[in-house]
Coordinates of C-alpha atoms in Angstrom, one line a residue:
M1 CA 73.9 87.2 172.7
P2 CA 70.0 87.0 172.4
A3 CA 68.9 88.7 169.2
V4 CA 65.9 90.2 171.0
A5 CA 68.2 92.1 173.4
V6 CA 70.0 93.7 170.5
L7 CA 66.7 94.6 168.8
L8 CA 65.0 96.1 171.9
G9 CA 68.1 98.1 172.9
S10 CA 68.5 99.6 169.4
L11 CA 64.8 100.5 169.1
A12 CA 65.0 102.2 172.6
L13 CA 68.0 104.3 171.5
F14 CA 66.2 105.3 168.3
A15 CA 63.2 106.4 170.2
L16 CA 65.3 108.5 172.5
G17 CA 67.0 110.0 169.6
Y18 CA 63.7 111.1 168.0
R19 CA 62.2 112.4 171.2
F20 CA 65.2 114.5 172.3
Y21 CA 67.9 114.9 169.6
S22 CA 65.5 115.6 166.7
T23 CA 63.7 118.2 168.8
Y24 CA 67.0 119.9 169.5
L25 CA 67.8 120.0 165.8
A26 CA 64.3 121.3 165.0
K27 CA 64.4 124.1 167.5
R28 CA 68.1 125.2 167.9
V29 CA 69.8 124.2 164.6
Y30 CA 67.2 124.4 161.8
A31 CA 64.7 126.7 163.6
L32 CA 61.7 125.3 161.8
D33 CA 58.9 127.9 160.9
P34 CA 55.3 126.6 160.7
D35 CA 54.3 129.7 158.7
F36 CA 56.9 129.3 156.0
V37 CA 55.3 128.7 152.5
T38 CA 57.0 125.7 151.2
P39 CA 57.9 125.3 147.5
A40 CA 55.2 122.7 147.1
H41 CA 52.6 125.5 147.6
A42 CA 54.6 128.3 146.1
Y43 CA 55.5 126.6 142.8
K44 CA 52.7 123.9 142.5
D45 CA 52.7 122.4 139.1
G46 CA 51.0 119.0 139.7
I47 CA 54.0 117.1 138.4
D48 CA 57.0 117.7 140.8
Y49 CA 55.8 120.4 143.1
V50 CA 52.7 118.8 144.8
P51 CA 51.6 119.7 148.4
T52 CA 51.2 116.3 150.0
N53 CA 50.1 114.9 153.3
K54 CA 53.1 114.4 155.6
H55 CA 52.4 110.7 156.0
I56 CA 52.5 110.1 152.2
V57 CA 55.7 112.2 151.9
F58 CA 57.2 110.2 154.7
A59 CA 56.3 107.0 152.9
H60 CA 57.9 108.3 149.7
H61 CA 61.0 109.5 151.4
F62 CA 61.4 106.4 153.6
I63 CA 60.9 103.8 150.9
S64 CA 63.0 105.8 148.4
V65 CA 66.0 106.1 150.7
A66 CA 65.6 102.6 152.3
G67 CA 65.9 100.5 149.2
A68 CA 68.2 97.5 149.3
A69 CA 71.2 99.4 150.6
P70 CA 70.5 99.2 154.4
I71 CA 70.0 95.5 153.8
V72 CA 73.0 94.7 151.6
G73 CA 75.6 96.9 153.5
P74 CA 75.0 95.3 156.9
A75 CA 74.7 91.8 155.4
I76 CA 78.3 92.3 154.1
A77 CA 79.7 94.2 157.1
V78 CA 78.9 91.5 159.7
F79 CA 81.9 89.7 158.2
W80 CA 84.0 91.8 160.7
G81 CA 81.6 90.9 163.6
W82 CA 78.1 92.1 164.5
G83 CA 79.4 94.5 167.2
P84 CA 81.1 97.1 165.1
A85 CA 78.3 96.9 162.4
L86 CA 75.7 97.5 165.1
L87 CA 77.5 100.4 166.8
W88 CA 78.0 102.2 163.5
V89 CA 74.3 101.7 162.5
V90 CA 72.9 103.0 165.8
L91 CA 75.2 105.9 166.4
G92 CA 75.4 106.8 162.7
T93 CA 71.7 106.9 162.4
I94 CA 71.0 109.0 165.5
F95 CA 73.8 111.5 165.1
A96 CA 74.7 111.6 161.5
S97 CA 71.9 110.4 159.3
G98 CA 69.2 112.1 161.2
A99 CA 70.9 115.5 161.0
H100 CA 71.8 114.9 157.4
D101 CA 68.4 113.9 156.0
F102 CA 66.5 116.4 158.2
G103 CA 68.9 119.3 157.2
A104 CA 68.9 118.5 153.5
I105 CA 65.1 118.8 153.4
V106 CA 65.1 122.1 155.4
V107 CA 67.8 123.8 153.3
S108 CA 66.2 122.7 150.1
V109 CA 62.8 123.9 151.2
R110 CA 64.3 127.3 152.2
H111 CA 65.8 127.5 148.6
R112 CA 62.8 126.8 146.4
G113 CA 63.1 123.1 146.4
K114 CA 66.5 123.1 144.7
S115 CA 68.6 120.0 144.5
I116 CA 71.6 119.6 146.7
G117 CA 73.9 120.3 143.7
A118 CA 72.3 123.6 143.1
L119 CA 72.3 124.4 146.8
A120 CA 76.1 124.0 146.8
K121 CA 76.3 126.9 144.4
D122 CA 73.9 129.2 146.5
V123 CA 75.5 128.2 149.8
I124 CA 79.2 127.6 149.0
G125 CA 80.0 128.9 145.5
T126 CA 79.7 128.3 141.7
R127 CA 82.6 125.8 141.5
A128 CA 81.1 123.8 144.3
R129 CA 77.9 123.2 142.3
I130 CA 79.9 121.8 139.4
L131 CA 82.0 119.5 141.5
F132 CA 79.0 118.4 143.5
L133 CA 76.9 117.6 140.4
L134 CA 79.8 115.5 139.0
I135 CA 80.1 113.5 142.2
I136 CA 76.3 113.1 142.3
F137 CA 76.4 111.8 138.7
F138 CA 78.9 109.1 139.6
L139 CA 77.0 108.2 142.7
V140 CA 73.6 107.8 141.1
T141 CA 75.0 105.9 138.2
M142 CA 76.5 103.3 140.7
V143 CA 73.3 103.2 142.7
N144 CA 71.2 102.4 139.6
A145 CA 73.6 99.7 138.4
V146 CA 73.9 98.0 141.8
F147 CA 70.2 98.0 142.6
A148 CA 69.4 96.7 139.1
V149 CA 71.8 93.8 139.5
I150 CA 70.4 93.1 143.0
I151 CA 66.8 93.0 141.7
T152 CA 67.8 90.8 138.8
G153 CA 69.5 88.3 141.0
L154 CA 66.6 88.0 143.4
L155 CA 64.1 87.6 140.6
I156 CA 66.1 84.9 138.9
A157 CA 66.7 83.1 142.2
N158 CA 63.0 83.4 143.3
P159 CA 60.7 83.3 140.3
E160 CA 57.8 82.6 142.7
A161 CA 58.0 86.2 143.7
V162 CA 57.8 87.8 140.2
L163 CA 54.0 87.7 140.1
A164 CA 53.6 89.6 143.4
V165 CA 56.2 92.1 142.3
L166 CA 54.7 92.8 139.0
V167 CA 51.1 93.2 140.3
T168 CA 52.3 96.0 142.5
I169 CA 52.6 98.4 139.5
P170 CA 48.9 98.4 138.3
L171 CA 47.7 98.4 142.0
A172 CA 49.9 101.5 142.7
I173 CA 48.5 103.3 139.7
G174 CA 45.0 102.5 140.8
V175 CA 45.7 103.8 144.3
G176 CA 47.1 107.0 142.8
Q177 CA 44.0 107.5 140.7
V178 CA 41.7 107.0 143.8
V179 CA 43.7 109.2 146.1
Y180 CA 44.5 112.1 143.8
R181 CA 41.4 112.1 141.5
R182 CA 38.9 111.6 144.3
R183 CA 40.8 113.3 147.1
S184 CA 40.4 110.3 149.4
A185 CA 42.8 108.9 152.0
A186 CA 45.4 106.4 150.9
L187 CA 45.4 104.1 153.9
V188 CA 42.5 101.9 153.0
P189 CA 43.4 101.5 149.2
S190 CA 47.0 100.8 150.0
L191 CA 46.0 98.1 152.6
I192 CA 43.7 96.5 150.1
S193 CA 46.5 96.5 147.5
L194 CA 48.8 94.9 150.0
L195 CA 46.4 92.1 150.7
V196 CA 46.1 91.5 146.9
I197 CA 49.9 91.4 146.6
Y198 CA 50.2 88.9 149.3
A199 CA 47.4 86.8 147.9
C200 CA 49.6 86.5 144.8
I201 CA 52.3 84.7 146.8
P202 CA 50.7 81.3 146.7
L203 CA 49.6 81.9 143.1
G204 CA 53.2 82.8 142.3
Q205 CA 54.4 79.6 143.9
A206 CA 52.0 77.7 141.7
L207 CA 52.9 79.7 138.6
P208 CA 56.5 80.9 138.9
I209 CA 57.4 83.4 136.2
T210 CA 60.8 83.4 134.4
V211 CA 62.2 85.1 131.4
D212 CA 63.8 81.9 130.1
P213 CA 61.5 81.6 127.1
L214 CA 62.1 85.1 126.1
A215 CA 65.9 84.7 126.6
D216 CA 65.9 81.5 124.5
L217 CA 63.9 83.3 121.8
V218 CA 66.4 86.1 121.4
G219 CA 69.5 84.1 122.3
A220 CA 70.4 86.1 125.4
D221 CA 71.2 85.3 129.1
P222 CA 68.3 85.7 131.5
T223 CA 70.3 88.3 133.5
L224 CA 70.5 90.5 130.4
V225 CA 66.8 90.1 129.6
W226 CA 65.9 91.2 133.2
L227 CA 68.3 94.1 133.1
V228 CA 66.8 95.3 129.8
L229 CA 63.3 95.0 131.2
I230 CA 64.2 96.8 134.4
F231 CA 65.8 99.7 132.7
V232 CA 63.1 100.1 130.1
Y233 CA 60.6 100.2 132.9
T234 CA 62.5 102.8 134.8
F235 CA 62.8 104.9 131.6
F236 CA 59.1 105.3 131.4
T237 CA 58.1 105.4 135.1
S238 CA 60.7 108.0 136.0
R239 CA 58.9 110.4 133.6
L240 CA 55.4 110.0 135.1
P241 CA 54.1 112.6 137.5
V242 CA 55.0 111.6 141.1
W243 CA 51.3 111.2 142.2
M244 CA 50.6 108.7 139.4
L245 CA 53.0 105.8 140.5
L246 CA 55.9 107.0 142.7
Q247 CA 53.8 108.3 145.6
P248 CA 51.1 105.6 145.7
R249 CA 53.6 102.7 145.4
D250 CA 55.7 104.3 148.1
Y251 CA 52.6 104.4 150.4
I252 CA 51.9 100.7 149.6
N253 CA 55.6 99.9 150.3
Q254 CA 55.4 101.7 153.6
Q255 CA 52.7 99.4 154.7
Q256 CA 54.8 96.5 153.4
M257 CA 57.9 97.8 155.3
V258 CA 55.9 98.0 158.5
L259 CA 54.6 94.5 158.1
G260 CA 58.1 93.2 157.1
L261 CA 59.6 94.7 160.2
L262 CA 56.8 93.3 162.3
V263 CA 57.4 89.8 160.9
I264 CA 61.1 90.0 161.6
M265 CA 60.7 91.5 165.1
V266 CA 57.9 89.3 166.2
G267 CA 59.8 86.3 164.8
I268 CA 62.9 87.4 166.8
V269 CA 60.8 87.7 170.1
V270 CA 58.9 84.4 169.6
G271 CA 61.9 82.4 168.5
M272 CA 64.3 83.9 171.0
D273 CA 67.1 83.1 168.6
T274 CA 70.7 83.6 169.6
I275 CA 73.2 85.5 167.5
Q276 CA 75.6 82.8 166.1
A277 CA 78.3 85.2 164.8
P278 CA 81.1 86.7 166.8
A279 CA 80.6 90.2 168.2
F280 CA 84.2 91.1 167.1
R281 CA 85.8 88.6 164.7
S282 CA 89.4 87.9 165.4
G283 CA 91.7 86.0 163.1
L284 CA 90.2 87.2 159.9
P285 CA 90.8 85.1 156.8
E286 CA 93.8 85.9 154.7
G287 CA 93.1 88.7 152.2
S288 CA 90.4 90.3 154.3
P289 CA 90.2 94.1 154.0
P290 CA 90.8 96.3 157.1
I291 CA 87.7 97.2 159.2
F292 CA 89.0 100.9 159.2
P293 CA 87.9 102.6 157.1
L294 CA 85.9 100.1 155.1
L295 CA 83.3 99.4 157.7
F296 CA 82.1 102.9 157.4
I297 CA 81.6 102.8 153.6
T298 CA 80.4 99.2 153.4
I299 CA 77.5 100.2 155.6
A300 CA 76.3 103.4 154.0
C301 CA 72.5 103.5 154.0
G302 CA 71.5 102.5 157.4
A303 CA 74.0 104.7 159.1
V304 CA 74.3 107.8 157.0
S305 CA 74.0 108.1 153.1
G306 CA 74.5 110.8 150.7
F307 CA 71.9 109.3 148.4
H308 CA 69.3 110.6 151.0
S309 CA 70.3 114.2 150.3
L310 CA 69.5 113.7 146.7
V311 CA 66.1 112.4 147.5
A312 CA 65.5 114.9 150.2
S313 CA 66.3 117.8 147.9
G314 CA 65.3 116.3 144.6
T315 CA 61.7 115.1 145.3
T316 CA 60.8 115.3 149.0
S317 CA 61.3 119.0 149.5
K318 CA 59.0 119.6 146.5
Q319 CA 56.2 117.7 148.2
L320 CA 56.4 119.0 151.8
G321 CA 53.3 120.8 152.8
K322 CA 54.6 122.4 156.0
E323 CA 58.3 123.1 156.9
T324 CA 57.7 121.6 160.3
D325 CA 56.9 118.2 158.6
A326 CA 60.7 118.0 157.8
R327 CA 61.5 116.6 161.3
Y328 CA 58.8 113.8 161.0
V329 CA 59.8 113.0 157.3
G330 CA 63.6 113.4 157.5
Y331 CA 64.6 112.2 161.0
L332 CA 62.0 109.5 161.5
S333 CA 62.8 108.0 158.0
S334 CA 66.5 107.8 159.1
L335 CA 65.4 105.9 162.2
G336 CA 63.2 103.6 160.2
E337 CA 66.1 102.8 157.8
G338 CA 68.4 102.3 160.9
A339 CA 65.9 99.8 162.3
L340 CA 65.9 98.0 158.9
A341 CA 69.7 97.9 159.0
V342 CA 69.5 96.4 162.5
C343 CA 67.1 93.8 161.3
S344 CA 69.6 92.9 158.5
I345 CA 72.4 92.5 160.9
L346 CA 70.2 90.1 163.0
A347 CA 68.9 88.3 159.9
C348 CA 72.4 87.6 158.8
T349 CA 73.7 86.5 162.2
A350 CA 70.7 84.7 163.8
G351 CA 67.8 84.3 161.4
I352 CA 70.0 82.7 158.7
M353 CA 71.0 80.0 161.1
V354 CA 67.4 79.2 161.8
F355 CA 66.9 78.9 158.0
S356 CA 69.9 76.6 157.6
A357 CA 69.4 74.7 160.9
N358 CA 68.7 71.4 159.1
Q359 CA 71.8 71.8 156.9
G360 CA 74.3 71.7 159.7
T361 CA 76.0 74.9 158.4
A362 CA 78.2 77.0 160.8
W363 CA 78.0 80.8 160.5
T364 CA 81.8 80.9 159.6
D365 CA 81.1 78.5 156.8
I366 CA 78.7 81.1 155.3
Y367 CA 81.1 84.1 155.8
V368 CA 84.2 81.9 155.2
D369 CA 86.1 84.9 153.5
W370 CA 85.6 88.4 152.1
A371 CA 84.6 87.1 148.7
A372 CA 81.9 85.0 150.2
A373 CA 80.7 88.0 152.3
G374 CA 80.2 90.0 149.1
T375 CA 78.4 87.2 147.3
N376 CA 74.6 87.5 147.2
P377 CA 74.2 89.5 150.5
A378 CA 70.5 90.2 149.7
G379 CA 69.9 86.5 149.4
R380 CA 71.3 85.9 152.8
F381 CA 68.9 88.6 154.2
V382 CA 66.0 86.9 152.5
E383 CA 66.9 83.5 154.0
G384 CA 67.3 85.2 157.5
V385 CA 63.8 86.7 157.2
A386 CA 62.4 83.4 156.2
G387 CA 64.1 81.9 159.3
F388 CA 62.5 84.5 161.6
A389 CA 59.1 84.0 159.8
A390 CA 59.3 80.3 160.4
N391 CA 59.4 81.1 164.1
I392 CA 55.7 82.3 163.8
G393 CA 54.5 79.5 161.7
V394 CA 55.1 80.8 158.2
P395 CA 56.2 78.0 155.8
E396 CA 59.8 78.4 154.7
G397 CA 58.9 78.7 151.0
V398 CA 56.3 81.4 151.7
G399 CA 58.8 83.3 153.9
L400 CA 61.4 83.2 151.1
V401 CA 58.9 84.7 148.6
F402 CA 57.6 87.3 151.1
A403 CA 61.1 88.5 151.9
T404 CA 62.0 88.6 148.2
V405 CA 58.9 90.7 147.4
V406 CA 59.8 93.2 150.2
V407 CA 63.4 93.6 149.1
V408 CA 62.7 93.9 145.4
S409 CA 59.9 96.4 146.0
F410 CA 62.2 98.6 148.1
A411 CA 65.0 98.4 145.5
A412 CA 62.7 99.1 142.6
T413 CA 61.3 102.3 144.3
S414 CA 64.8 103.5 145.0
L415 CA 65.7 102.8 141.4
D416 CA 62.7 104.8 140.0
T417 CA 63.6 107.7 142.3
A418 CA 67.3 107.5 141.4
V419 CA 66.7 107.6 137.6
R420 CA 64.5 110.6 138.1
L421 CA 67.2 112.3 140.1
Q422 CA 69.8 111.3 137.6
R423 CA 67.8 113.0 134.9
Y424 CA 67.6 116.2 137.0
T425 CA 71.4 116.0 137.4
I426 CA 72.1 115.5 133.7
Q427 CA 69.9 118.5 132.8
E428 CA 71.6 120.7 135.5
I429 CA 75.0 119.8 134.2
S430 CA 73.9 120.4 130.6
A431 CA 72.5 123.8 131.6
I432 CA 75.9 124.7 133.0
V433 CA 77.8 123.6 129.9
Q434 CA 75.3 125.5 127.8
E435 CA 76.1 128.7 129.7
R436 CA 79.8 128.3 129.3
A437 CA 80.2 126.8 125.8
A438 CA 80.9 129.0 122.8
E439 CA 77.9 130.6 121.1
G440 CA 76.8 128.6 118.1
G441 CA 79.0 125.7 118.7
V442 CA 78.1 122.0 118.6
L443 CA 78.8 121.6 122.4
R444 CA 76.4 124.4 123.2
R445 CA 73.6 123.1 121.0
S446 CA 74.0 119.6 122.4
A447 CA 74.0 120.8 126.0
R448 CA 70.9 123.0 125.3
F449 CA 69.2 120.0 123.7
L450 CA 69.9 117.8 126.8
A451 CA 69.0 120.5 129.3
R452 CA 65.6 120.9 127.7
N453 CA 64.8 117.4 126.4
I454 CA 63.5 115.0 129.2
T455 CA 63.6 112.0 126.9
A456 CA 67.2 112.4 126.0
A457 CA 68.3 113.1 129.5
T458 CA 66.4 110.0 130.8
L459 CA 67.9 107.8 128.1
I460 CA 71.4 108.7 129.3
A461 CA 70.3 108.2 132.9
V462 CA 69.4 104.6 132.2
A463 CA 72.0 103.7 129.5
I464 CA 75.2 104.3 131.5
P465 CA 74.2 102.3 134.6
F466 CA 72.8 99.6 132.3
G467 CA 76.2 99.3 130.7
L468 CA 77.9 99.1 134.1
A469 CA 75.4 96.5 135.3
L470 CA 76.5 94.2 132.4
V471 CA 80.0 93.8 133.7
P472 CA 80.4 90.1 134.4
G473 CA 81.3 88.4 137.8
N474 CA 80.7 89.7 141.3
F475 CA 81.3 93.2 140.2
A476 CA 78.1 94.9 141.5
A477 CA 77.7 93.2 144.9
G478 CA 81.4 93.1 145.5
T479 CA 83.9 95.5 144.1
L480 CA 81.5 98.1 142.8
W481 CA 79.7 98.1 146.2
Q482 CA 82.9 99.5 147.9
L483 CA 83.2 102.3 145.5
F484 CA 79.5 103.0 145.6
G485 CA 79.7 103.1 149.5
T486 CA 82.7 105.5 149.4
T487 CA 81.1 107.9 146.9
N488 CA 77.8 107.7 148.8
Q489 CA 79.5 108.6 152.1
L490 CA 81.5 111.3 150.4
T491 CA 78.3 112.8 149.1
A492 CA 76.9 112.7 152.6
G493 CA 79.9 114.6 153.8
L494 CA 79.5 117.2 151.1
A495 CA 75.8 117.6 151.8
L496 CA 76.7 118.1 155.5
S497 CA 79.1 120.8 154.5
V498 CA 76.4 122.7 152.6
I499 CA 74.1 122.4 155.7
A500 CA 77.0 123.4 158.0
V501 CA 77.6 126.6 156.1
W502 CA 73.8 127.4 155.8
V503 CA 73.5 126.9 159.6
T504 CA 76.6 129.0 160.4
K505 CA 75.4 131.9 158.3
R506 CA 72.3 132.0 160.3
G507 CA 74.0 132.4 163.6
R508 CA 73.3 128.9 164.9
N509 CA 75.6 126.3 166.5
P510 CA 76.8 124.0 163.7
V511 CA 78.6 121.4 166.0
A512 CA 75.8 118.8 165.4
I513 CA 76.7 119.0 161.7
L514 CA 80.4 119.5 161.9
V515 CA 81.1 116.3 163.9
P516 CA 79.7 113.8 161.4
L517 CA 81.1 116.0 158.5
V518 CA 84.6 115.7 159.7
F519 CA 84.3 112.0 160.6
L520 CA 82.9 111.2 157.0
A521 CA 85.5 113.3 155.4
V522 CA 88.3 111.4 157.0
M523 CA 86.8 108.0 156.4
T524 CA 85.8 108.5 152.8
S525 CA 89.2 110.1 151.8
W526 CA 91.0 107.3 153.6
A527 CA 88.8 104.7 151.8
L528 CA 89.3 106.2 148.4
V529 CA 93.1 106.0 148.9
V530 CA 92.9 102.4 150.0
Q531 CA 90.8 101.4 147.1
L532 CA 92.8 103.3 144.6
W533 CA 95.9 101.3 145.6
D534 CA 93.9 98.0 145.5
F535 CA 92.4 98.8 142.1
A536 CA 95.7 99.9 140.6
M537 CA 97.6 96.8 141.9
S538 CA 94.9 94.4 140.7
T539 CA 95.4 91.9 137.9
D540 CA 91.8 92.4 136.9
P541 CA 91.7 94.8 133.8
M542 CA 88.3 96.1 134.9
Q543 CA 89.6 97.2 138.2
R544 CA 92.9 98.5 136.9
F545 CA 91.7 100.4 133.9
V546 CA 88.1 101.4 134.9
L547 CA 87.7 101.5 138.7
A548 CA 91.2 102.9 139.4
P549 CA 90.7 106.0 137.1
L550 CA 87.2 106.4 138.3
D551 CA 88.4 106.3 141.9
L552 CA 91.1 108.8 141.2
V553 CA 88.6 111.2 139.5
I554 CA 86.3 111.0 142.5
F555 CA 89.1 111.5 144.9
V556 CA 90.3 114.7 143.1
L557 CA 86.7 116.0 143.0
A558 CA 86.3 115.2 146.7
V559 CA 89.5 117.0 147.8
W560 CA 88.6 120.0 145.7
M561 CA 85.1 120.1 147.0
M562 CA 86.3 119.9 150.6
V563 CA 88.6 122.9 150.1
E564 CA 85.7 124.8 148.7
A565 CA 83.5 123.9 151.7
F566 CA 86.3 124.8 154.2
L567 CA 86.8 128.2 152.6
A568 CA 83.0 128.8 152.6
L569 CA 82.7 127.7 156.3
R570 CA 85.6 129.8 157.4
K571 CA 84.0 132.8 155.6
A572 CA 80.6 132.1 157.3
F573 CA 82.3 132.0 160.7
A574 CA 84.0 135.3 160.0
E575 CA 80.8 137.0 158.8
R576 CA 79.0 135.7 161.9
S577 CA 81.7 137.1 164.1
A578 CA 81.6 140.4 162.5
G579 CA 77.7 140.7 162.5
G580 CA 77.0 138.9 165.8
Q581 CA 75.3 135.7 166.4
G582 CA 71.6 135.6 165.3
S583 CA 72.0 139.0 163.7
P584 CA 69.0 140.7 161.9
Q585 CA 71.1 140.3 158.6
G586 CA 71.1 136.5 159.0
E587 CA 67.3 136.4 159.6
S588 CA 66.5 138.7 156.6
A589 CA 68.5 136.3 154.4
V590 CA 66.2 133.4 155.5
A591 CA 63.2 135.5 154.7
E592 CA 64.3 136.1 151.2
E593 CA 64.7 132.4 150.3
A594 CA 61.1 131.7 149.5
P595 CA 57.8 133.6 149.7
R596 CA 55.7 133.6 152.9
G597 CA 52.0 133.6 152.9
D598 CA 51.6 137.4 152.5
E599 CA 54.3 137.7 149.9
Q600 CA 52.8 134.9 147.8
A601 CA 49.4 136.5 147.9

């Protein structure tokens, strides 16, 4: 199969989804109101609530949700064949991810920019908030651990890319100062910054940067040194105002994403490479996991991802200038991530064979078994992109550094956002504990301290995933990725349940939300049971005594949350039947969620 046919067909379907399906969601399901005063205006504080141009918000949301996950998941899942992976990416993006991300932004905007955990309380019930927050805590912990390990592996394997990655930080701070101090447009400064970053590629090849001297000095492994540096960095950056580093770096990375996708796509068209992997792989190697349900949790981001709802309700909704921007930011970002996932599929089935053409390696030699599929998936994507870049005359070494810079930049942005979101989650959980703990007790005092102290909450947000990232072996890219994917898809299903109840209460048709909700509920529950059995039967103590109990806890929370969501949904249908569809009562409830222009005045 020509890679270009797959690429163009996927992009055509994405375009149709944005043109027609997102319009349907905007008008008939979410009923966007251009006059609604968003939380960014109503609660403007210059730190988290900042009214922002929709293109910059899009850049923040897109880069934060994209990260490394839509690259790594498909790079592993093509093990079963590129056909199932492609179908899930395309259909999941259009009908599940688009509705999920779009809806999470809208519901949060209509509820004062609250996080999805707090929304669960408002929409479903008090118990749902606690359950949701606990699941979110587990999810974000795994996100931070996995992304940190991926970044570390790429920087160690490609020290030529370190300089270009590091220079992004001061450049982004400079762009932030120019844009928000001088009130100027971000496009030109971000493009200039991008040129400087790529000018550092040949310099980085001449002067590769490693942490080996520091590792030798302190007597530590380079992996440990990189992990310490990464988490120390995120500790500080996650506390900065969003306009200072997060937003401007997102905007730079948006240009980088566009350029990266162009390099891949043009390379595919020029090279006319053929996909070397089977569409549906038969005769899987012994010990291979079943495609059902694991395909649908291996590819999380890039089809649908619960992490997106955390970003949508945690930071994006607080920056949205107009409610009608939610379609552009939420749905189009989903399509962009889906396009990246398609490119990952093609890079790992066609581009990688261009890269290794002189080595005489067959595709099945690369994906010889499941263990090999889970080993260094980001590295295979980097090699695939280098192969496509070679089709347009980019030297192989430059292509490798370029692709590494792109992947690390995306993963680092997601990591910054995730640590910030974890801090919010820890403080929300602490506030709940404070409310329920005995007056004057140690637990209540400790919870109050965490709920109010940003430094302490952030320290916990980085310390736990740091410990998880230190587990030796192929833990993060292999075993942990499965549990991360399951928890991620579970969170997506729970976010969809909040959206479904909210839509139903307003007398609108929730079918567009209920279909992906039911599908994800079935697949994630199934996957949790499969993984629980595998972990419990494993001879690896880490899997048996850490991952098995963790899987069981997440499964219990998931079932409990699903029951709460079902009861809330049934109640919402009953109330709608009693009051009539589109009743004035439902509309007045919407009006009370946040101030409109005249009320704010």
